[in-house]
Short mmCIF file of C-alpha atoms and ligand atoms in Angstrom, two decimals:
data_model
loop_
_atom_site.label_atom_id
_atom_site.label_comp_id
_atom_site.label_asym_id
_atom_site.label_seq_id
_atom_site.Cartn_x
_atom_site.Cartn_y
_atom_site.Cartn_z
CA UNK A 771 -0.92 -27.26 -34.05
CA UNK A 772 -0.42 -24.39 -36.50
CA UNK A 773 0.99 -21.04 -35.47
CA UNK A 774 -0.83 -18.04 -36.87
CA UNK A 775 0.90 -14.67 -36.86
CA UNK A 776 -1.96 -12.16 -36.87
CA UNK A 777 -0.96 -8.54 -37.48
CA UNK A 778 -3.32 -5.78 -36.37
CA UNK A 779 -5.06 -8.23 -34.04
CA UNK A 780 -6.13 -5.46 -31.65
CA UNK A 781 -8.14 -3.66 -34.35
CA UNK A 782 -11.72 -4.28 -35.41
CA UNK A 783 -11.45 -7.25 -37.79
CA UNK A 784 -8.23 -8.57 -36.23
CA UNK A 785 -9.72 -8.86 -32.75
CA UNK A 786 -12.91 -10.43 -34.11
CA UNK A 787 -10.73 -12.89 -36.03
CA UNK A 788 -8.75 -13.86 -32.93
CA UNK A 789 -11.91 -14.27 -30.83
CA UNK A 790 -13.56 -16.27 -33.61
CA UNK A 791 -10.56 -18.56 -34.07
CA UNK A 792 -10.07 -19.08 -30.35
CA UNK A 793 -13.68 -20.08 -30.00
CA UNK A 794 -13.99 -22.28 -33.06
CA UNK A 795 -10.52 -23.71 -33.69
CA UNK A 796 -8.71 -23.25 -30.38
CA UNK A 797 -7.36 -26.80 -30.23
CA UNK A 798 -5.75 -26.52 -33.64
CA UNK A 799 -3.98 -23.17 -33.47
CA UNK A 800 -1.66 -20.90 -31.60
CA UNK A 801 -2.01 -17.17 -32.26
CA UNK A 802 0.66 -14.50 -32.01
CA UNK A 803 -0.92 -11.07 -32.22
CA UNK A 804 1.42 -8.32 -33.40
CA UNK A 805 0.06 -4.79 -33.08
CA UNK A 806 1.55 -1.36 -32.37
CA UNK A 807 -1.73 -0.17 -30.79
CA UNK A 808 -2.53 2.97 -32.72
CA UNK A 809 -5.75 4.85 -31.88
CA UNK A 810 -7.57 1.94 -33.58
CA UNK A 811 -5.94 -0.85 -31.56
CA UNK A 812 -7.50 -1.86 -28.27
CA UNK A 813 -6.35 -4.81 -26.14
CA UNK A 814 -9.55 -4.56 -24.14
CA UNK A 815 -11.21 -6.37 -27.07
CA UNK A 816 -9.09 -9.44 -26.32
CA UNK A 817 -9.56 -9.73 -22.55
CA UNK A 818 -11.35 -13.07 -22.85
CA UNK A 819 -8.36 -14.73 -24.55
CA UNK A 820 -5.36 -12.97 -23.02
CA UNK A 821 -4.69 -15.66 -20.41
CA UNK A 822 -4.92 -18.57 -22.85
CA UNK A 823 -1.72 -20.60 -23.36
CA UNK A 824 -2.08 -20.58 -27.12
CA UNK A 825 -2.39 -16.78 -27.39
CA UNK A 826 0.39 -14.22 -27.17
CA UNK A 827 0.43 -10.46 -27.73
CA UNK A 828 3.53 -8.57 -28.93
CA UNK A 829 3.60 -4.80 -29.24
CA UNK A 830 5.57 -4.43 -32.46
CA UNK A 831 5.49 -2.03 -35.39
CA UNK A 832 5.23 -4.01 -38.63
CA UNK A 833 7.64 -1.47 -40.17
CA UNK A 834 10.36 -2.44 -37.66
CA UNK A 835 12.60 -4.80 -39.67
CA UNK A 836 14.57 -6.23 -36.78
CA UNK A 837 11.57 -6.80 -34.51
CA UNK A 838 9.54 -8.51 -37.25
CA UNK A 839 12.44 -10.77 -38.28
CA UNK A 840 12.98 -11.62 -34.65
CA UNK A 841 9.39 -12.91 -34.39
CA UNK A 842 9.94 -15.22 -37.36
CA UNK A 843 13.26 -16.39 -35.91
CA UNK A 844 11.72 -17.11 -32.51
CA UNK A 845 8.49 -18.82 -33.57
CA UNK A 846 7.78 -21.36 -36.27
CA UNK A 847 5.12 -19.33 -38.06
CA UNK A 848 2.82 -21.32 -40.38
CA UNK A 849 0.35 -18.64 -41.39
CA UNK A 850 0.56 -14.86 -41.59
CA UNK A 851 -2.81 -13.10 -41.55
CA UNK A 852 -1.95 -9.51 -42.31
CA UNK A 853 -4.64 -7.12 -41.07
CA UNK A 854 -2.46 -4.32 -39.65
CA UNK A 855 -3.13 -1.12 -41.54
CA UNK A 856 -4.32 2.43 -41.41
CA UNK A 857 -7.88 1.76 -42.47
CA UNK A 858 -9.99 4.92 -42.62
CA UNK A 859 -10.53 6.69 -45.96
CA UNK A 860 -11.29 10.11 -44.41
CA UNK A 861 -8.04 10.06 -42.43
CA UNK A 862 -6.12 9.09 -45.59
CA UNK A 863 -7.51 12.13 -47.39
CA UNK A 864 -6.09 14.37 -44.63
CA UNK A 865 -2.83 12.54 -44.01
CA UNK A 866 -1.75 10.07 -46.72
CA UNK A 867 1.83 9.60 -45.53
CA UNK A 868 1.19 7.25 -42.61
CA UNK A 869 -0.94 5.11 -44.98
CA UNK A 870 2.05 4.59 -47.27
CA UNK A 871 4.37 3.84 -44.35
CA UNK A 872 2.14 1.28 -42.66
CA UNK A 873 0.17 -0.19 -45.54
CA UNK A 874 2.91 -0.32 -48.17
CA UNK A 875 6.27 -0.37 -46.37
CA UNK A 876 4.89 -2.39 -43.46
CA UNK A 877 3.60 -5.01 -45.92
CA UNK A 878 6.95 -5.11 -47.72
CA UNK A 879 8.73 -5.65 -44.43
CA UNK A 880 6.42 -8.49 -43.48
CA UNK A 881 6.78 -10.13 -46.89
CA UNK A 882 10.58 -9.98 -46.63
CA UNK A 883 10.64 -11.47 -43.14
CA UNK A 884 8.27 -14.31 -44.10
CA UNK A 885 10.19 -15.03 -47.31
CA UNK A 886 13.54 -15.08 -45.54
CA UNK A 887 12.30 -17.35 -42.80
CA UNK A 888 10.35 -19.77 -45.04
CA UNK A 889 12.63 -20.13 -48.06
CA UNK A 890 14.81 -23.19 -48.59
CA UNK A 891 17.32 -24.07 -51.31
CA UNK A 892 14.62 -25.51 -53.52
CA UNK A 893 11.56 -23.50 -52.63
CA UNK A 894 9.77 -22.96 -49.34
CA UNK A 895 9.16 -24.96 -46.19
CA UNK A 896 5.98 -27.03 -46.66
CA UNK A 897 2.54 -25.72 -45.76
CA UNK A 898 3.40 -22.07 -45.15
CA UNK A 899 1.05 -19.30 -46.25
CA UNK A 900 0.79 -15.53 -46.15
CA UNK A 901 -2.66 -13.88 -46.41
CA UNK A 902 -2.89 -10.24 -47.47
CA UNK A 903 -6.20 -8.88 -46.17
CA UNK A 904 -7.18 -6.33 -48.76
CA UNK A 905 -10.30 -4.48 -49.76
CA UNK A 906 -12.78 -4.13 -52.62
CA UNK A 907 -11.81 -0.44 -52.67
CA UNK A 908 -8.71 -1.31 -54.75
CA UNK A 909 -11.06 -1.88 -57.71
CA UNK A 910 -12.21 1.75 -57.62
CA UNK A 911 -15.90 2.49 -57.93
CA UNK A 912 -18.88 1.20 -59.88
CA UNK A 913 -20.62 4.19 -61.44
CA UNK A 914 -24.17 2.84 -61.76
CA UNK A 915 -26.54 0.43 -60.05
CA UNK A 916 -25.36 -2.52 -62.17
CA UNK A 917 -22.21 -4.67 -62.22
CA UNK A 918 -19.80 -6.25 -59.75
CA UNK A 919 -16.12 -6.38 -58.92
CA UNK A 920 -14.52 -9.69 -59.95
CA UNK A 921 -11.00 -10.85 -59.09
CA UNK A 922 -10.11 -9.97 -62.70
CA UNK A 923 -11.43 -6.39 -62.48
CA UNK A 924 -8.49 -4.01 -63.07
CA UNK A 925 -7.22 -2.15 -60.02
CA UNK A 926 -8.27 1.51 -60.09
CA UNK A 927 -8.01 2.93 -56.57
CA UNK A 928 -9.12 6.51 -55.91
CA UNK A 929 -8.42 7.41 -52.29
CA UNK A 930 -4.95 7.47 -50.71
CA UNK A 931 -6.19 4.59 -48.52
CA UNK A 932 -7.20 2.39 -51.44
CA UNK A 933 -4.08 3.39 -53.39
CA UNK A 934 -1.92 2.23 -50.47
CA UNK A 935 -3.84 -1.06 -50.24
CA UNK A 936 -3.57 -1.60 -54.02
CA UNK A 937 0.17 -0.91 -53.82
CA UNK A 938 0.50 -3.52 -51.08
CA UNK A 939 -1.52 -6.02 -53.16
CA UNK A 940 0.82 -5.46 -56.11
CA UNK A 941 3.83 -6.09 -53.90
CA UNK A 942 2.30 -9.38 -52.74
CA UNK A 943 1.54 -10.30 -56.37
CA UNK A 944 5.12 -9.48 -57.33
CA UNK A 945 6.42 -11.82 -54.60
CA UNK A 946 4.14 -14.60 -55.90
CA UNK A 947 5.17 -13.99 -59.53
CA UNK A 948 8.89 -13.43 -58.93
CA UNK A 949 9.72 -15.68 -55.99
CA UNK A 950 6.77 -18.13 -56.06
CA UNK A 951 6.07 -16.86 -52.56
CA UNK A 952 3.12 -18.78 -51.01
CA UNK A 953 0.45 -16.12 -50.63
CA UNK A 954 -3.19 -15.28 -51.18
CA UNK A 955 -4.87 -11.91 -51.39
CA UNK A 956 -8.42 -11.51 -50.06
CA UNK A 957 -10.55 -8.50 -51.01
CA UNK A 958 -13.60 -8.00 -48.87
CA UNK A 959 -16.43 -5.54 -48.78
CA UNK A 960 -17.35 -3.26 -45.82
CA UNK A 961 -17.33 -5.18 -42.55
CA UNK A 962 -19.57 -4.42 -39.58
CA UNK A 963 -19.98 -5.94 -36.14
CA UNK A 964 -18.71 -5.61 -32.55
CA UNK A 965 -15.54 -3.63 -31.68
CA UNK A 966 -15.58 -1.37 -34.75
CA UNK A 967 -14.08 2.03 -34.02
CA UNK A 968 -16.71 4.81 -34.26
CA UNK A 969 -15.02 6.64 -37.12
CA UNK A 970 -16.69 4.18 -39.54
CA UNK A 971 -20.30 4.66 -40.66
CA UNK A 972 -22.22 2.10 -38.58
CA UNK A 973 -20.70 2.55 -35.09
CA UNK A 974 -20.50 6.32 -35.58
CA UNK A 975 -24.22 6.50 -36.33
CA UNK A 976 -25.12 4.18 -33.43
CA UNK A 977 -23.09 6.25 -30.98
CA UNK A 978 -24.34 9.62 -32.24
CA UNK A 979 -27.97 8.50 -32.23
CA UNK A 980 -27.72 7.19 -28.65
CA UNK A 981 -26.35 10.57 -27.62
CA UNK A 982 -28.94 12.58 -29.57
CA UNK A 983 -26.17 13.95 -31.83
CA UNK A 984 -26.65 14.76 -35.50
CA UNK A 985 -26.09 11.92 -37.99
CA UNK A 986 -23.74 13.26 -40.69
CA UNK A 987 -24.57 11.74 -44.08
CA UNK A 988 -22.07 12.62 -46.81
CA UNK A 989 -23.41 14.09 -50.05
CA UNK A 990 -26.77 12.66 -51.11
CA UNK A 991 -26.63 9.50 -48.98
CA UNK A 992 -27.13 7.48 -52.18
CA UNK A 993 -23.65 5.93 -52.23
CA UNK A 994 -23.75 2.15 -51.99
CA UNK A 995 -21.64 -0.25 -49.94
CA UNK A 996 -21.83 -4.07 -49.74
CA UNK A 997 -21.99 -4.99 -46.03
CA UNK A 998 -20.45 -8.15 -44.59
CA UNK A 999 -20.88 -9.34 -40.99
CA UNK A 1000 -17.41 -9.63 -39.53
CA UNK A 1001 -17.73 -13.29 -38.37
CA UNK A 1002 -18.60 -14.32 -41.92
CA UNK A 1003 -15.43 -12.57 -43.07
CA UNK A 1004 -13.37 -14.37 -40.38
CA UNK A 1005 -14.53 -17.79 -41.57
CA UNK A 1006 -13.70 -16.84 -45.18
CA UNK A 1007 -10.17 -15.81 -44.21
CA UNK A 1008 -9.63 -19.06 -42.34
CA UNK A 1009 -10.82 -21.05 -45.36
CA UNK A 1010 -8.52 -19.14 -47.70
CA UNK A 1011 -5.60 -19.60 -45.30
CA UNK A 1012 -6.15 -23.35 -45.13
CA UNK A 1013 -7.58 -24.23 -48.53
CA UNK A 1014 -7.04 -21.34 -50.95
CA UNK A 1015 -4.95 -22.10 -54.03
CA UNK A 1016 -1.55 -20.49 -53.73
CA UNK A 1017 -1.17 -17.24 -55.62
CA UNK A 1018 -4.91 -16.67 -56.01
CA UNK A 1019 -7.02 -13.65 -55.18
CA UNK A 1020 -10.40 -14.23 -53.48
CA UNK A 1021 -13.18 -11.64 -53.31
CA UNK A 1022 -15.27 -11.83 -50.14
CA UNK A 1023 -18.68 -10.17 -50.06
CA UNK A 1024 -22.29 -11.02 -49.80
CA UNK A 1025 -24.60 -9.27 -52.28
CA UNK A 1026 -25.71 -7.16 -49.36
CA UNK A 1027 -25.76 -3.78 -51.01
CA UNK A 1028 -27.30 -0.83 -49.21
CA UNK A 1029 -27.41 2.90 -49.78
CA UNK A 1030 -25.85 4.84 -46.90
CA UNK A 1031 -29.14 6.56 -46.14
CA UNK A 1032 -30.84 3.15 -45.85
CA UNK A 1033 -28.23 2.09 -43.30
CA UNK A 1034 -28.70 5.23 -41.21
CA UNK A 1035 -32.50 4.90 -41.34
CA UNK A 1036 -32.28 1.23 -40.32
CA UNK A 1037 -30.03 2.09 -37.38
CA UNK A 1038 -32.54 4.66 -36.08
CA UNK A 1039 -35.47 2.27 -36.51
CA UNK A 1040 -33.64 -0.70 -34.97
CA UNK A 1041 -32.49 1.34 -31.97
CA UNK A 1042 -36.07 2.44 -31.34
CA UNK A 1043 -37.22 -1.17 -31.67
CA UNK A 1044 -34.56 -2.56 -29.34
CA UNK A 1045 -34.38 0.04 -26.57
CA UNK A 1046 -36.77 -0.73 -23.69
CA UNK A 1047 -39.84 1.54 -23.44
CA UNK A 1048 -38.55 3.20 -20.26
CA UNK A 1049 -35.07 4.00 -21.67
CA UNK A 1050 -34.76 7.81 -21.67
CA UNK A 1051 -32.47 7.73 -24.74
CA UNK A 1052 -35.52 6.93 -26.91
CA UNK A 1053 -36.55 10.59 -26.65
CA UNK A 1054 -33.25 11.68 -28.22
CA UNK A 1055 -33.49 9.39 -31.25
CA UNK A 1056 -35.40 10.42 -34.37
CA UNK A 1057 -35.04 10.74 -38.13
CA UNK A 1058 -34.64 14.50 -37.60
CA UNK A 1059 -31.06 13.79 -36.50
CA UNK A 1060 -30.13 12.94 -40.11
CA UNK A 1061 -28.01 15.82 -41.43
CA UNK A 1062 -26.64 15.95 -44.95
CA UNK A 1063 -23.09 17.31 -44.92
CA UNK A 1064 -20.45 18.15 -47.52
CA UNK A 1065 -19.49 15.10 -49.56
CA UNK A 1066 -16.25 13.20 -49.05
CA UNK A 1067 -13.62 14.23 -51.64
CA UNK A 1068 -13.47 11.64 -54.44
CA UNK A 1069 -16.31 9.69 -52.80
CA UNK A 1070 -16.59 6.29 -54.53
CA UNK A 1071 -20.19 5.80 -55.63
CA UNK A 1072 -20.77 2.08 -55.35
CA UNK A 1073 -18.89 -1.05 -54.27
CA UNK A 1074 -20.29 -4.51 -55.01
CA UNK A 1075 -18.43 -7.79 -54.85
CA UNK A 1076 -19.03 -10.96 -56.84
CA UNK A 1077 -18.07 -13.73 -54.38
CA UNK A 1078 -18.56 -16.52 -56.99
CA UNK A 1079 -14.96 -17.76 -56.89
CA UNK A 1080 -14.74 -18.32 -53.14
CA UNK A 1081 -18.15 -19.98 -53.22
CA UNK A 1082 -17.22 -22.34 -56.04
CA UNK A 1083 -13.70 -23.20 -54.85
CA UNK A 1084 -14.01 -23.13 -51.07
CA UNK A 1085 -17.75 -23.44 -50.52
CA UNK A 1086 -17.93 -20.15 -48.60
CA UNK A 1087 -21.07 -18.05 -48.43
CA UNK A 1088 -22.03 -15.41 -45.89
CA UNK A 1089 -24.56 -16.79 -43.41
CA UNK A 1090 -25.61 -13.61 -41.59
CA UNK A 1091 -28.34 -11.58 -43.28
CA UNK A 1092 -28.02 -7.83 -42.74
CA UNK A 1093 -31.30 -7.69 -40.79
CA UNK A 1094 -29.80 -10.10 -38.25
CA UNK A 1095 -26.24 -8.74 -38.30
CA UNK A 1096 -27.33 -5.17 -37.62
CA UNK A 1097 -29.34 -6.34 -34.58
CA UNK A 1098 -26.37 -8.34 -33.26
CA UNK A 1099 -24.16 -5.28 -33.77
CA UNK A 1100 -26.53 -2.81 -32.11
CA UNK A 1101 -27.10 -5.24 -29.22
CA UNK A 1102 -23.32 -5.45 -28.71
CA UNK A 1103 -22.93 -1.65 -28.62
CA UNK A 1104 -25.87 -1.30 -26.23
CA UNK A 1105 -24.26 -3.82 -23.89
CA UNK A 1106 -20.84 -2.21 -24.22
CA UNK A 1107 -21.50 1.51 -23.86
CA UNK A 1108 -18.55 1.71 -21.47
CA UNK A 1109 -16.27 0.49 -24.31
CA UNK A 1110 -17.70 3.21 -26.53
CA UNK A 1111 -17.22 5.85 -23.82
CA UNK A 1112 -13.57 4.89 -23.37
CA UNK A 1113 -12.69 4.92 -27.08
CA UNK A 1114 -14.44 8.23 -27.73
CA UNK A 1115 -12.60 10.06 -24.95
CA UNK A 1116 -9.51 12.20 -25.61
CA UNK A 1117 -8.10 12.14 -29.13
CA UNK A 1118 -11.40 11.05 -30.70
CA UNK A 1119 -12.96 14.36 -29.63
CA UNK A 1120 -10.32 16.30 -31.60
CA UNK A 1121 -10.77 14.00 -34.59
CA UNK A 1122 -14.53 14.50 -34.49
CA UNK A 1123 -14.26 18.30 -34.26
CA UNK A 1124 -11.85 18.43 -37.19
CA UNK A 1125 -13.95 16.11 -39.36
CA UNK A 1126 -17.45 17.29 -38.56
CA UNK A 1127 -18.45 20.88 -38.05
CA UNK A 1128 -22.10 20.11 -37.26
P1 LIG B 2069 -8.56 -1.12 -37.77
O1 LIG B 2069 -8.16 0.26 -38.13
O2 LIG B 2069 -9.73 -1.33 -36.87
O3 LIG B 2069 -7.33 -1.87 -37.10
C1 LIG B 2069 -6.02 -1.77 -37.60
C2 LIG B 2069 -5.08 -2.37 -36.56
O4 LIG B 2069 -3.74 -2.30 -37.09
C3 LIG B 2069 -5.07 -1.60 -35.23
O5 LIG B 2069 -5.13 -2.50 -34.15
C4 LIG B 2069 -3.74 -0.86 -35.26
O6 LIG B 2069 -3.20 -0.64 -33.97
C5 LIG B 2069 -2.87 -1.83 -36.07
N1 LIG B 2069 -1.73 -1.15 -36.71
C6 LIG B 2069 -1.75 0.01 -37.41
N2 LIG B 2069 -0.50 0.33 -37.79
C7 LIG B 2069 0.32 -0.66 -37.33
C8 LIG B 2069 1.73 -0.89 -37.41
N3 LIG B 2069 2.54 -0.04 -38.04
N4 LIG B 2069 2.23 -2.00 -36.81
C9 LIG B 2069 1.42 -2.87 -36.16
N5 LIG B 2069 0.08 -2.69 -36.05
C10 LIG B 2069 -0.46 -1.60 -36.64
O7 LIG B 2069 -8.78 -1.88 -39.15
P2 LIG B 2069 -9.84 -2.99 -39.55
O8 LIG B 2069 -11.11 -2.33 -39.93
O9 LIG B 2069 -9.83 -4.04 -38.52
O10 LIG B 2069 -9.19 -3.55 -40.89
C11 LIG B 2069 -8.25 -4.62 -40.85
C12 LIG B 2069 -7.75 -4.87 -42.26
O11 LIG B 2069 -8.85 -5.19 -43.12
C13 LIG B 2069 -7.05 -3.68 -42.90
O12 LIG B 2069 -5.94 -4.14 -43.62
C14 LIG B 2069 -8.11 -3.09 -43.82
O13 LIG B 2069 -7.51 -2.45 -44.92
C15 LIG B 2069 -8.85 -4.33 -44.25
N6 LIG B 2069 -10.26 -4.10 -44.60
C16 LIG B 2069 -11.12 -3.57 -43.70
C17 LIG B 2069 -12.46 -3.39 -44.05
C18 LIG B 2069 -13.48 -2.85 -43.08
O14 LIG B 2069 -14.66 -2.74 -43.43
N7 LIG B 2069 -13.12 -2.53 -41.85
C19 LIG B 2069 -12.90 -3.72 -45.34
C20 LIG B 2069 -11.97 -4.23 -46.24
C21 LIG B 2069 -10.67 -4.44 -45.85
P1 LIG B 2070 -16.87 4.14 -44.05
O1 LIG B 2070 -17.49 3.41 -42.91
O2 LIG B 2070 -15.87 5.20 -43.75
O3 LIG B 2070 -16.24 3.03 -45.01
P2 LIG B 2070 -15.63 3.19 -46.53
O4 LIG B 2070 -15.45 4.61 -46.85
O5 LIG B 2070 -14.31 2.49 -46.40
O6 LIG B 2070 -16.59 2.49 -47.42
O7 LIG B 2070 -18.01 4.80 -44.91
C1 LIG B 2070 -19.05 4.02 -45.47
C2 LIG B 2070 -19.93 4.94 -46.29
O8 LIG B 2070 -20.59 5.85 -45.42
C3 LIG B 2070 -19.15 5.79 -47.28
O9 LIG B 2070 -19.91 5.92 -48.48
C4 LIG B 2070 -19.04 7.14 -46.60
C5 LIG B 2070 -20.30 7.22 -45.75
N1 LIG B 2070 -20.18 7.98 -44.49
C6 LIG B 2070 -21.10 8.99 -44.20
O10 LIG B 2070 -22.00 9.29 -44.98
N2 LIG B 2070 -20.96 9.67 -43.01
C7 LIG B 2070 -19.97 9.39 -42.12
O11 LIG B 2070 -19.88 10.06 -41.06
C8 LIG B 2070 -19.06 8.33 -42.43
C9 LIG B 2070 -17.95 7.98 -41.47
C10 LIG B 2070 -19.20 7.64 -43.63
#
């Protein structure tokens, strides 16, 4: 049985990854979830696994050297899946510092602890691997409708968020190049699915629409993102962790490009299709809620991933078409409105007022 150390396991992708792994591979793995529980971390997401023998939660800051080393000294960790991060571009534009602390220094700390615990006189203990979960945003932006990011595309981050993620990637690369540290870097496109915090486009629009609130579209709404259903991403990470060639970077995406305005329009239409005829919220939802607002500073125009390498080497392809994934996602939010109510109480209200003046 392999022991996976999952950082940021109480966040959106981390909690989906733990739930996915516990469902699909529960006999083969033990998971230790390390998370400091920022505004984005929520243990409620993991209720269904918290009593399982092969799952353990530890409230630890990845920047805490002693605490992180202690985890490696206590448990025989086979895989590190490093999700923990500050992850929202808009927040990074307002407050870059915490992004450098968590995303760069936190990664360095984790790398050092794994290296120290895994290294031997002539290399590393067998079958150990560190996975840096990164983003396509490190490649910068594609300016037109054509072209894709490849693993060989030069890094050219624009936001403080993507700069911090690119810095972390370069640290991982330096550990591979200098110390032959056993690692992979994965760079995925925009994820969507259950448990995503409503600061990101899709859950924010679902929540606002259900409450008859305006739907703030930045700039022209013509910016393009490549959307990946979170379970497809989880399977890709598992494959890279188990079968990826050491030292390699793998892009994860699905040729699922959509303009932001298309996404918002689809959310409105799908909500109206899915809500029962007698549901009073239907009266609140219409295309008139769409409100164009001031553009994000430095707003990257288009992201698009070429996932050819992971397909060729590991046989991975996304299996969830957007038309299906968006329905699964909306259905989850409709069934979990109490989750949404809890996470949008308190601090979220201040965040929303500061970010959106509509
Ligand atoms: P998220 O913001 O939902 O979750 C981040 C988690 O990290 C939270 O549970 C938070 O409590 C935890 N965390 C933050 N600082 C910590 C610290 N110092 N110590 C321990 N835990 C800490 O993020 P997400 O959307 O799930 O993203 C996960 C990873 O995937 C991130 O590294 C992000 O850069 C990357 N990524 C995300 C997307 C996306 O579409 N969401 C796309 C590409 C890459
Ligand atoms: P987001 O979900 O923040 O992800 P990222 O910036 O990491 O790609 O935003 C996705 C796209 O949606 C991005 O082009 C910005 C846009 N957007 C809006 O138009 N309005 C919003 O309220 C938000 C949060 C995002």
